[in-house]
Coordinates of C-alpha atoms in Angstrom, one line a residue:
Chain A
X864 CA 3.4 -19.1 -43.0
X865 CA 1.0 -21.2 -44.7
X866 CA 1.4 -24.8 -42.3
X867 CA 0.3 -22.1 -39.2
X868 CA -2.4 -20.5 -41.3
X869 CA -3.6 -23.7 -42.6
X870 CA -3.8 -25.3 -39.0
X871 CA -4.9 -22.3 -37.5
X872 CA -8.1 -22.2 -40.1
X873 CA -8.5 -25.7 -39.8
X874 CA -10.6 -26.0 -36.3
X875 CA -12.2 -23.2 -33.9
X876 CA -9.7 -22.6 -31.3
X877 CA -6.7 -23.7 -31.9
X878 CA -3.7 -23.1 -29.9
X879 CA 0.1 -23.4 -30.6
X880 CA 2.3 -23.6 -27.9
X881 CA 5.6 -26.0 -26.5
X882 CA 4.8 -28.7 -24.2
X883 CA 7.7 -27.8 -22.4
X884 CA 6.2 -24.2 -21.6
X885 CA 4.6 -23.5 -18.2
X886 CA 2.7 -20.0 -20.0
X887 CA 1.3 -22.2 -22.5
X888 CA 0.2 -24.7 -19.7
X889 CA -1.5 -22.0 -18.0
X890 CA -3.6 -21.3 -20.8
X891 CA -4.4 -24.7 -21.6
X892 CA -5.5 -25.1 -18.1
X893 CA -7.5 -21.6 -18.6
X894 CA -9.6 -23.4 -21.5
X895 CA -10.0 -26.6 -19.2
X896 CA -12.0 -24.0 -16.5
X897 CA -14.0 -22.3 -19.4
X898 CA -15.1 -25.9 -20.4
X899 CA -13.4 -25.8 -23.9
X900 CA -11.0 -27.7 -25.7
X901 CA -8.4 -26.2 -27.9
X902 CA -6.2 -28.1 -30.9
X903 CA -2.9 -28.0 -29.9
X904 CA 0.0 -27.9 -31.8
X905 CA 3.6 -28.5 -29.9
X906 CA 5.8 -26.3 -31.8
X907 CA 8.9 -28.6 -30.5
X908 CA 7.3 -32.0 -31.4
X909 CA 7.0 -31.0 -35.0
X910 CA 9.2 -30.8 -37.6
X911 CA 8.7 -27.5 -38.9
X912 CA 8.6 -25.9 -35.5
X913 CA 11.3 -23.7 -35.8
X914 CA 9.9 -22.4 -39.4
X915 CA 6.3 -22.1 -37.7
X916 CA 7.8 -20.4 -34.8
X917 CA 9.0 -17.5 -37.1
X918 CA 5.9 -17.5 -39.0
X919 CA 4.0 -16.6 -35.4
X920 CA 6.3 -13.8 -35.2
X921 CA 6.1 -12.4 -38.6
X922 CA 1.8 -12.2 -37.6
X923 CA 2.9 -10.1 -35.0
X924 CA 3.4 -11.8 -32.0
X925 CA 5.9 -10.9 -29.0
X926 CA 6.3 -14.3 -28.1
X927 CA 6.5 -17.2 -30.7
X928 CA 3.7 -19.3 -27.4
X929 CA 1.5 -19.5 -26.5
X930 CA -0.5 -18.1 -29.8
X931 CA -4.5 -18.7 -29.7
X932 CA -6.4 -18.5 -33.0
X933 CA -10.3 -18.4 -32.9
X934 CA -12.2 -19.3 -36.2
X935 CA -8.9 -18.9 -38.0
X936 CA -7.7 -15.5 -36.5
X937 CA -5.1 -14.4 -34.5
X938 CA -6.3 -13.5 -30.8
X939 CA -3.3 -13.2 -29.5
X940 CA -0.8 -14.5 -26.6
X941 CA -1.7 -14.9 -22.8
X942 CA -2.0 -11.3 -22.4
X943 CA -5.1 -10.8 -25.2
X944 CA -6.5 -14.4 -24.0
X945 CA -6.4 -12.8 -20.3
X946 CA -8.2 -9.7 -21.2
X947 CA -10.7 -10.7 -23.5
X948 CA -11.8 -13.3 -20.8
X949 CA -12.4 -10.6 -17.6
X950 CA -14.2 -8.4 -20.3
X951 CA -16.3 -11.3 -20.8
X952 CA -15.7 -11.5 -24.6
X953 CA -14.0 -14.9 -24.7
X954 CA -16.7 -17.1 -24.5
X955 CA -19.1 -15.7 -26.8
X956 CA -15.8 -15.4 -29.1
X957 CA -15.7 -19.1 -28.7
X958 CA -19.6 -20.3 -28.6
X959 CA -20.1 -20.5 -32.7
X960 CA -17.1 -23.2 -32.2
X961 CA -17.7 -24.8 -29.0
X962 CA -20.5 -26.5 -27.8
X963 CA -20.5 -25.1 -23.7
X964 CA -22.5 -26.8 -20.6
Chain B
X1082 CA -16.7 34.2 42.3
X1083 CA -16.5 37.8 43.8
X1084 CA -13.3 39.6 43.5
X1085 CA -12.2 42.3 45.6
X1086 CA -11.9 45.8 43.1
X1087 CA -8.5 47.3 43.4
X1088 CA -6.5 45.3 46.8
X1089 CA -3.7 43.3 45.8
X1090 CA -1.3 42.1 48.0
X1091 CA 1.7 40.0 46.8
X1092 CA 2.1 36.6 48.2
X1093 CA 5.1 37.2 49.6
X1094 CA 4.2 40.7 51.4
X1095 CA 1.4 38.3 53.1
X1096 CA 3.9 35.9 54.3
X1097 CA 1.7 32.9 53.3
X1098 CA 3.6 32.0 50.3
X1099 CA 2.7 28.8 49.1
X1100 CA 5.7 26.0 48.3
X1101 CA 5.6 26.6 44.4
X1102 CA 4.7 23.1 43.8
X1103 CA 1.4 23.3 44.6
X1104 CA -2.2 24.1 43.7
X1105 CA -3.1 25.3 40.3
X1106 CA -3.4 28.7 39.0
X1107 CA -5.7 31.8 39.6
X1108 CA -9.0 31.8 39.2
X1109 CA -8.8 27.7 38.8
X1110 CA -7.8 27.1 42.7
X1111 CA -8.6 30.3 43.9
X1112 CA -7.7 30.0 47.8
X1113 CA -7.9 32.7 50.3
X1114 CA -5.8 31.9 53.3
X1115 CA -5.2 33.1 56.5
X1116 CA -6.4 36.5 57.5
X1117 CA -10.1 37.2 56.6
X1118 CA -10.0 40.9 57.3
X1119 CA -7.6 41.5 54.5
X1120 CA -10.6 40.2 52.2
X1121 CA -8.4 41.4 49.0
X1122 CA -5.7 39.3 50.0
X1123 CA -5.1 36.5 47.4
X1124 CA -2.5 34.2 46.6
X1125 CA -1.5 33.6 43.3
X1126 CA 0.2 30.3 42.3
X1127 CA 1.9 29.7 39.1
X1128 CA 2.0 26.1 37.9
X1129 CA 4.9 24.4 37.9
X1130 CA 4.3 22.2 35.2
X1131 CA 4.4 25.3 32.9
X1132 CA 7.2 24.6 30.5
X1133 CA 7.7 27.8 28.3
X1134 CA 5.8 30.1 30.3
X1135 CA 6.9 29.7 34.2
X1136 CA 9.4 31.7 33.7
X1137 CA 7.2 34.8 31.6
X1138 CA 5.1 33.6 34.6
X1139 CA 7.6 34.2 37.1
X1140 CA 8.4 38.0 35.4
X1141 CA 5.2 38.7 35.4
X1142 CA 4.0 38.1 38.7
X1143 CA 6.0 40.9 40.4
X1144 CA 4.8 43.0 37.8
X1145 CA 1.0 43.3 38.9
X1146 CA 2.2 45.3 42.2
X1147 CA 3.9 47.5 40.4
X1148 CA 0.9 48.1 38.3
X1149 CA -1.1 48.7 41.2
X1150 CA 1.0 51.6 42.1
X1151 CA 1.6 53.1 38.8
X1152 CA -2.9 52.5 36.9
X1153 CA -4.6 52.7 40.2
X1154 CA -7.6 52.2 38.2
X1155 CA -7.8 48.9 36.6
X1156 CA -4.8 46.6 37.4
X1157 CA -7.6 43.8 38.2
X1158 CA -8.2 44.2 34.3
X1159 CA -5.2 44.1 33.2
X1160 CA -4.1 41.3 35.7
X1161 CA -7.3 39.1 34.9
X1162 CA -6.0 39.3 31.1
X1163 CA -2.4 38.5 31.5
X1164 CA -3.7 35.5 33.9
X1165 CA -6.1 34.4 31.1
X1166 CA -2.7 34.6 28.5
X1167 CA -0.7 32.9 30.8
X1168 CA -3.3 30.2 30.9
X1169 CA -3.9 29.9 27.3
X1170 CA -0.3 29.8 26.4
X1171 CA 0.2 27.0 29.5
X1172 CA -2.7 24.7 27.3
X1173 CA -1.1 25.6 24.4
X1174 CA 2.1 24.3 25.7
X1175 CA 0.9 20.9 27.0
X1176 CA -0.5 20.6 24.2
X1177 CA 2.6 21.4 22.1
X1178 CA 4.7 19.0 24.3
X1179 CA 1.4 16.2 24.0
X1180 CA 1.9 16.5 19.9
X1181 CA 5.9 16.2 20.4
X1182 CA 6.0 13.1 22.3
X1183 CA 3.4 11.3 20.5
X1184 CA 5.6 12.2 17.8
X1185 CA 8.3 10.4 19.0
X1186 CA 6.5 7.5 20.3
X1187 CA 5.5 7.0 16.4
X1188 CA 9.4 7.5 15.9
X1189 CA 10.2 5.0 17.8
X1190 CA 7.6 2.4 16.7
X1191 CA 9.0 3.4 13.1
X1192 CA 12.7 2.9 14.1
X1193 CA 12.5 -0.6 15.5
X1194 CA 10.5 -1.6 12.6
X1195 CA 13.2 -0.5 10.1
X1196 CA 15.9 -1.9 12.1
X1197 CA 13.9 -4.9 12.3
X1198 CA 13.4 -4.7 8.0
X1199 CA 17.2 -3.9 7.8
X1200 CA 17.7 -7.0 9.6
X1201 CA 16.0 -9.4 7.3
X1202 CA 17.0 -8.3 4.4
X1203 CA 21.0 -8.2 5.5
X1204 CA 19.9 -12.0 6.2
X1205 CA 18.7 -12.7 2.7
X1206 CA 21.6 -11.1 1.4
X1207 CA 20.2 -8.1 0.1
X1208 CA 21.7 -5.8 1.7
X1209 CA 21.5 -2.8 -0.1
X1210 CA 24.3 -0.3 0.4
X1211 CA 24.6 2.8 1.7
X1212 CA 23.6 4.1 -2.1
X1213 CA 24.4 3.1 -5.4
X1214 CA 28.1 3.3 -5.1
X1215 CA 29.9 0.0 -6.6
X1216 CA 32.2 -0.1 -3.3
X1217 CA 29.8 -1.8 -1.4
X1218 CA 29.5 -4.7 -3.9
X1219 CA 30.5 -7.9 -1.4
X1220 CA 29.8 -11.8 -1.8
X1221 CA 27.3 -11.3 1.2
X1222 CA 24.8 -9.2 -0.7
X1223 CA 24.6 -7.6 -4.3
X1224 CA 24.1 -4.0 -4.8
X1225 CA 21.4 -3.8 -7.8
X1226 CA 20.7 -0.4 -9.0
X1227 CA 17.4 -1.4 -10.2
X1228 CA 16.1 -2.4 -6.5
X1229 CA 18.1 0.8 -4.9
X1230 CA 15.8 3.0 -7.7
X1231 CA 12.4 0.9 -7.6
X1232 CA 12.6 1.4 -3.7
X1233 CA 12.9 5.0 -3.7
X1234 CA 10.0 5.5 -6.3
X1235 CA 8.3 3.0 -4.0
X1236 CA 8.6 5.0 -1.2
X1237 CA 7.7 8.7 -2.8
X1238 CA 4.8 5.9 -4.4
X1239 CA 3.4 5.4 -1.0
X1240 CA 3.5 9.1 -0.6
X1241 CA 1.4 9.6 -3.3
X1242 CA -0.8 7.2 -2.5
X1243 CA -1.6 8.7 1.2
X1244 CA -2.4 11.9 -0.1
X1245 CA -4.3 10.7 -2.7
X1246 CA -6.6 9.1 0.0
X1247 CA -7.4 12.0 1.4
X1248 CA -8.2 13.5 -1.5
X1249 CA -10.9 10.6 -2.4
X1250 CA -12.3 11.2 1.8
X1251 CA -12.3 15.2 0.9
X1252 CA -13.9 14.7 -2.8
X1253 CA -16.3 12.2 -1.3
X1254 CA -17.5 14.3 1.7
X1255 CA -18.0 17.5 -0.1
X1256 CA -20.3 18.1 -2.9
X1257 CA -18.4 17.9 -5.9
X1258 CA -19.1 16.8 -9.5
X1259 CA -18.7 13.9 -11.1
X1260 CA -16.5 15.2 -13.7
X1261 CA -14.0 17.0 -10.8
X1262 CA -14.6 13.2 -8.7
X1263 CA -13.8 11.6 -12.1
X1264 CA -10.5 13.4 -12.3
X1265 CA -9.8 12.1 -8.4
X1266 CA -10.5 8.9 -9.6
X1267 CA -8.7 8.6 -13.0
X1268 CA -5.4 10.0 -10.6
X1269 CA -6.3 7.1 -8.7
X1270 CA -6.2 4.3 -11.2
X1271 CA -3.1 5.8 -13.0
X1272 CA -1.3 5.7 -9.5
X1273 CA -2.1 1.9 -9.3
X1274 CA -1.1 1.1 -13.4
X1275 CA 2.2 3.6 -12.5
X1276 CA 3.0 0.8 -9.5
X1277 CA 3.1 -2.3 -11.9
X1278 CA 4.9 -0.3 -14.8
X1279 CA 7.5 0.4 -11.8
X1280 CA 7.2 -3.7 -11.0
X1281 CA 7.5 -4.6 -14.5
X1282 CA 10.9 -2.4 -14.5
X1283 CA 12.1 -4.2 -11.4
X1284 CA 11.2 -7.7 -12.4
X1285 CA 13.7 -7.3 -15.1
X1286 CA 16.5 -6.7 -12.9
X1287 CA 15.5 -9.3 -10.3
X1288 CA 12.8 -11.8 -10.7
X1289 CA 13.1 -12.9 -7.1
X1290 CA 13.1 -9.4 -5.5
X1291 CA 9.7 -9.1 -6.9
X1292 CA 8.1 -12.4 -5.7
X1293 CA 9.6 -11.9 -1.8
X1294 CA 8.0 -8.6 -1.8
X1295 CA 10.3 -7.1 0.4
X1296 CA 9.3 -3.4 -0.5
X1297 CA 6.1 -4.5 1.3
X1298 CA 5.0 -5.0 5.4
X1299 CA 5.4 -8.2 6.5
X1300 CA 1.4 -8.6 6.6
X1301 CA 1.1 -7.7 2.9
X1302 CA 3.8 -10.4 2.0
X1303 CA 1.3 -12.8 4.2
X1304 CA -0.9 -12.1 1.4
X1305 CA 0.9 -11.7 -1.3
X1306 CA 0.5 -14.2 -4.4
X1307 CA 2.6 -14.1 -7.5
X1308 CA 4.8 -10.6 -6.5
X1309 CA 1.1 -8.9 -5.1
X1310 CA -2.4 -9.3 -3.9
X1311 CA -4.9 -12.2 -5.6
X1312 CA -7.1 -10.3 -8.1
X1313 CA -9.5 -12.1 -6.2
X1314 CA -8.9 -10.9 -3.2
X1315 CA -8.5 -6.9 -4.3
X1316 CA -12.3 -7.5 -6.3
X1317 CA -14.0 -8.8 -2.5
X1318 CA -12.1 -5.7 -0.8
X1319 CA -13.6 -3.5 -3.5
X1320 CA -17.6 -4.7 -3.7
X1321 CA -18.0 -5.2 -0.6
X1322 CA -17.6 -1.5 0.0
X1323 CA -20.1 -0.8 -2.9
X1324 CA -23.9 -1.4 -1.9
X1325 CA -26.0 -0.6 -3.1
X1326 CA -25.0 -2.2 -6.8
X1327 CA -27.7 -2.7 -9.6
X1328 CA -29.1 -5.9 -10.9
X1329 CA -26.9 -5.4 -13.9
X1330 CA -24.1 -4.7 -11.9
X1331 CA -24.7 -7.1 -9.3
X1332 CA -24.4 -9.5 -12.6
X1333 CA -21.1 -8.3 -14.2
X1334 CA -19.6 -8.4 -11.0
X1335 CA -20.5 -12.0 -10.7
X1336 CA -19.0 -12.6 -14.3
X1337 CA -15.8 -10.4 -13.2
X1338 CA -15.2 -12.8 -10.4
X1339 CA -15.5 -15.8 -11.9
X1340 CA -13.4 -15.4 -15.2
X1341 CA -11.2 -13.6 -12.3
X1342 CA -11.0 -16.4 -10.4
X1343 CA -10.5 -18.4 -13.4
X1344 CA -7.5 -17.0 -14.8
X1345 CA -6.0 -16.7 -11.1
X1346 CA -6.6 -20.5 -11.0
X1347 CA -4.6 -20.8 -14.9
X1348 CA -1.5 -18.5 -13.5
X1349 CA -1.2 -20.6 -10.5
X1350 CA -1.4 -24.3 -11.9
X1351 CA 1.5 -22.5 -14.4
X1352 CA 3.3 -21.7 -11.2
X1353 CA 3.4 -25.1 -10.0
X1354 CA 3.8 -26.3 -13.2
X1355 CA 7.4 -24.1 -13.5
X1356 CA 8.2 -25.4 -10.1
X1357 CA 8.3 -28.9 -11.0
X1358 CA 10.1 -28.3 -13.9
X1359 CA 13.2 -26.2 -12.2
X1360 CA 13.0 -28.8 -9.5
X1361 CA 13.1 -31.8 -11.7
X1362 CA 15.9 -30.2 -14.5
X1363 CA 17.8 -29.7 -10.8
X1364 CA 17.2 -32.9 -9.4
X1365 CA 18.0 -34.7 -12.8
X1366 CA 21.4 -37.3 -13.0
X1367 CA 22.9 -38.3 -9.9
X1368 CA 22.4 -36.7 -6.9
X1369 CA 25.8 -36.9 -4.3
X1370 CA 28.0 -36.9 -6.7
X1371 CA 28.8 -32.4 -6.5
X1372 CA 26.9 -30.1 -8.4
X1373 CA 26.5 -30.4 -12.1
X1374 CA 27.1 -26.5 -13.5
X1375 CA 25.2 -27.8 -17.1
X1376 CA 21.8 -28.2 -15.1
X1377 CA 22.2 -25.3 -12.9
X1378 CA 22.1 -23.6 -16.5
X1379 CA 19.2 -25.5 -17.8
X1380 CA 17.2 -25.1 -14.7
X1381 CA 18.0 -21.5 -15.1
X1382 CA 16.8 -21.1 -18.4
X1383 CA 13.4 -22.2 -17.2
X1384 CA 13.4 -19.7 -14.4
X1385 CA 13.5 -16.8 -17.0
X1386 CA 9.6 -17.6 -17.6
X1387 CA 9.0 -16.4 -13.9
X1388 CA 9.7 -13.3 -15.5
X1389 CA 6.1 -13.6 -17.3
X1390 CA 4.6 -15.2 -15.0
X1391 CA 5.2 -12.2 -12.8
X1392 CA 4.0 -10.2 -15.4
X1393 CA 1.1 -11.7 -16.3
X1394 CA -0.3 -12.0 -12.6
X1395 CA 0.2 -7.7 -12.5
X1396 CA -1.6 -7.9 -15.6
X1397 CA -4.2 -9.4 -14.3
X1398 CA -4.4 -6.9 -11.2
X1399 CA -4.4 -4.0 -13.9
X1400 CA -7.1 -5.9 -15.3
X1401 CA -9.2 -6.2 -12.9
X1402 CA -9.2 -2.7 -11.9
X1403 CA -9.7 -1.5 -15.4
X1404 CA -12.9 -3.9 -15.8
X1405 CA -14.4 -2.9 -12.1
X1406 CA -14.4 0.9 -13.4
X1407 CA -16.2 -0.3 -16.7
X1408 CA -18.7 -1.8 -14.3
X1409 CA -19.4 0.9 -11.8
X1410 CA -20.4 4.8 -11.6
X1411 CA -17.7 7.2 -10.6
X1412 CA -18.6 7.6 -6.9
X1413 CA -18.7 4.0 -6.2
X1414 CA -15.1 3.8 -8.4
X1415 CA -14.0 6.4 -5.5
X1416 CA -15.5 4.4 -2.7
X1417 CA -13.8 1.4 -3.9
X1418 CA -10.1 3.0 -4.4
X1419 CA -10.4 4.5 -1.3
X1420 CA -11.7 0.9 0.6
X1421 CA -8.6 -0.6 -0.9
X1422 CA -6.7 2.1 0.2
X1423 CA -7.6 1.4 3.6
X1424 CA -7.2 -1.8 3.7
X1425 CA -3.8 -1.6 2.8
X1426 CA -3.2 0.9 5.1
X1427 CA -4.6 -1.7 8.1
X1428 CA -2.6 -4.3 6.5
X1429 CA 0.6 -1.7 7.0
X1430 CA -0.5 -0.9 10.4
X1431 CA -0.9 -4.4 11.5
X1432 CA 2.4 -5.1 10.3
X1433 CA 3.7 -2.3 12.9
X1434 CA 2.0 -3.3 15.7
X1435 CA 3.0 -6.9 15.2
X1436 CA 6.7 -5.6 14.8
X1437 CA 6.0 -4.0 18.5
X1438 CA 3.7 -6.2 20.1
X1439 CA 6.1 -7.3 23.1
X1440 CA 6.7 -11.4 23.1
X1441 CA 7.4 -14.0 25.1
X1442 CA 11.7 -15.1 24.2
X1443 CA 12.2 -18.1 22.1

């Protein structure tokens, strides 16, 4: 609980997500059109992934990735990031962390 | 024309009877032949091409003479009427048997078009039997219950969805209010949001069933992206049917399409991205050597995220409809449903009228 809480706090966007995961790629590649860069954390390169994976569930998520944390809180998985972008509220979610062209 | 008061003679009494398949009928080809001192003299014709009624025709035409004898005083009347029923129920009739065989010209077109749908799907082994029973369960073809039940709803769906477009062309003709046009619309959306619950049901059951689209007209699958139509692609259907839009709309709409186009961009690089992967996990040790059942497993495995990636991409369609009715006023909501409507229903027709069109053999 605390290493995912501690990361998640520890820059503005921060996504965790398996490199091996084609979801999690598609969000990546979602924040490469927005023009922002998220800290990524491979759940199955580290160590701990498995204890960090059933931390992300505990904070309610469906799916362990991808999980996207703004300013240190939970947004959500692809379905949230999704939404909140054709409402329009993802970028100004995202502007007090991001410097945007 | 002048009639003569009270004289009518039979055809037959006159001796010029006409060969019954010609001329039209009293008071349409009104011919006086032979004898111009018998100025009352008239020949009445039935018409042949009478379906139901040559033959009430027929009855009644002896029936005038014996009129004449019995109501001296107005058989003309009472011959002028039955004439004008006659006539009415002869346009009725062609019109009747007009309605009938258009009827089964659509039929037809309908028939070959199934046979034709049967056709491909016995070919991609999805033969769905004759119901649910478990008999027909072959090697050629799988009986899944979920696709026999998703098909059905589909079907009473597209009912729905045909009336429901007349209701939005009624409500949007007549003068109702916004509230009564709201509840059109509301019907409207929840009819689209009922579709991908349905598809999210399906997808369960069978990934791939959902990404042929084979529910769908083979012009709709020419469109189709990710199991259904491009956000993209339902959001230009849908404005361009909307002038005139405010600035602030105009604006939001803008937005919408990009972060639209955006996320439709994401979901598709993810797609490719899940292709590679099954294709390399498949391709991976040496190939020619037989299969190798373990990476048939693995590659498997990484299909199952198809399942989202189905799933997300109806997500994004619900989406996109849910933020369009945030951006616009009820009527142009209703104009929009009922534009995309439309243009599914020319997608369907096209479909049809490909199926038909007569072609040169391979």
């Amino acid at each position: 609980m605390d290493k995912v809480t501690r990361l998640a706090s520890e820059n503005g966007l921060v996504l965790f997500s398996k490199s091996s995961c084609c979801l999690c790629y598609a969000v990546k590649i979602l924040f490469q059109e927005i023009g922002v860069t998220p800290t990524v954390h491979e759940l199955d390169q580290d160590p701990e992934g498995r204890e960090m994976e059933r931390a992300l569930m505990r904070l309610g998520c469906s799916a362990p990735v991808p999980a996207v944390f703004i300013g240190g809180k939970l947004v959500g998985s692809t379905n949230e990031v999704m939404s909140l972008h054709l409402s329009g509220g993802l970028i100004p979610l995202l502007r007090p962390y991001h410097s945007m062209c | 024309m002048d009639f003569p008061s009270t004289q009518f003679v039979p055809s037959r009494i006159m001796g010029t009877y006409q060969p019954i398949h010609q001329i039209g009928m009293w008071g349409e080809n009104f011919k006086s032949i032979g004898n111009p001192s018998i100025s009352a003299s008239v020949i009445v014709e039935v018409d042949n091409k009478l379906e139901n009624e040559s033959e009430t025709a027929s009855h009644e035409m002896p029936a005038p003479s014996c009129k004449h004898d019995q109501e001296a005083s107005k058989p003309f009347d009472k011959i002028q009427r039955r004439l004008a029923q006659n006539r009415e129920a002869a346009r009725k009739s062609r019109l009747r048997k007009k309605a009938y065989v258009q009827q089964l010209e659509s039929s037809r077109l309908k028939l070959m078009q199934l046979e034709k749908e049967l056709e491909q799907a016995r070919e991609q082994g999805l033969y769905i039997g004759g119901g649910l029973e478990a008999g027909h369960l072959g090697f050629s073809g799988a009986v899944s219950p979920g696709i026999a039940v998703f098909e059905m709803e589909y079907k009473h769906w597209m009912q729905v969805q045909n009336r429901q477009l007349g209701e939005l062309r009624t409500a949007l003709n007549a003068q109702i209010s916004d509230i009564e046009l709201r509840i059109v619309v509301e019907n409207g959306m929840s009819h689209y949001f009922e579709l991908f619950r349905m598809k999210s049901t399906v997808a369960k059951a069978d990934v791939f069933y959902v990404m042929s689209g084979t529910w769908k007209t083979s012009a709709e699958r020419f469109f189709s992206w990710i199991g259904g139509f491009r956000p993209s692609e339902l959001l230009k259907v849908l404005v361009a049917q909307l002038d005139p839009l405010t600035d602030q709309q105009i604006f939001e709409v803008c937005n919408l399409k990009q972060s639209c186009q955006q996320a439709e961009d994401a979901l598709s690089q993810g797609m490719e991205k899940l292709q590679e992967t099954v294709s390399a996990t498949l391709a991976a040790g040496q190939l020619g050597q037989g299969t190798y059942f373990p990476l048939v497993a693995m590659a498997m495995e990484k299909l199952e995220a198809l399942v989202c990636f189905v799933n997300q991409a109806d997500h994004l369609r619900q989406e996109t409809l849910q933020q369009m009715s945030h951006i616009l006023t009820t009527r142009q909501e209703a104009r929009g449903l009922l534009a995309l409507g439309e243009y599914i229903q020319r997608l369907q027709d096209l479909s049809t009228l490909w199926a038909t069109h007569p072609r040169e053999p391979a």
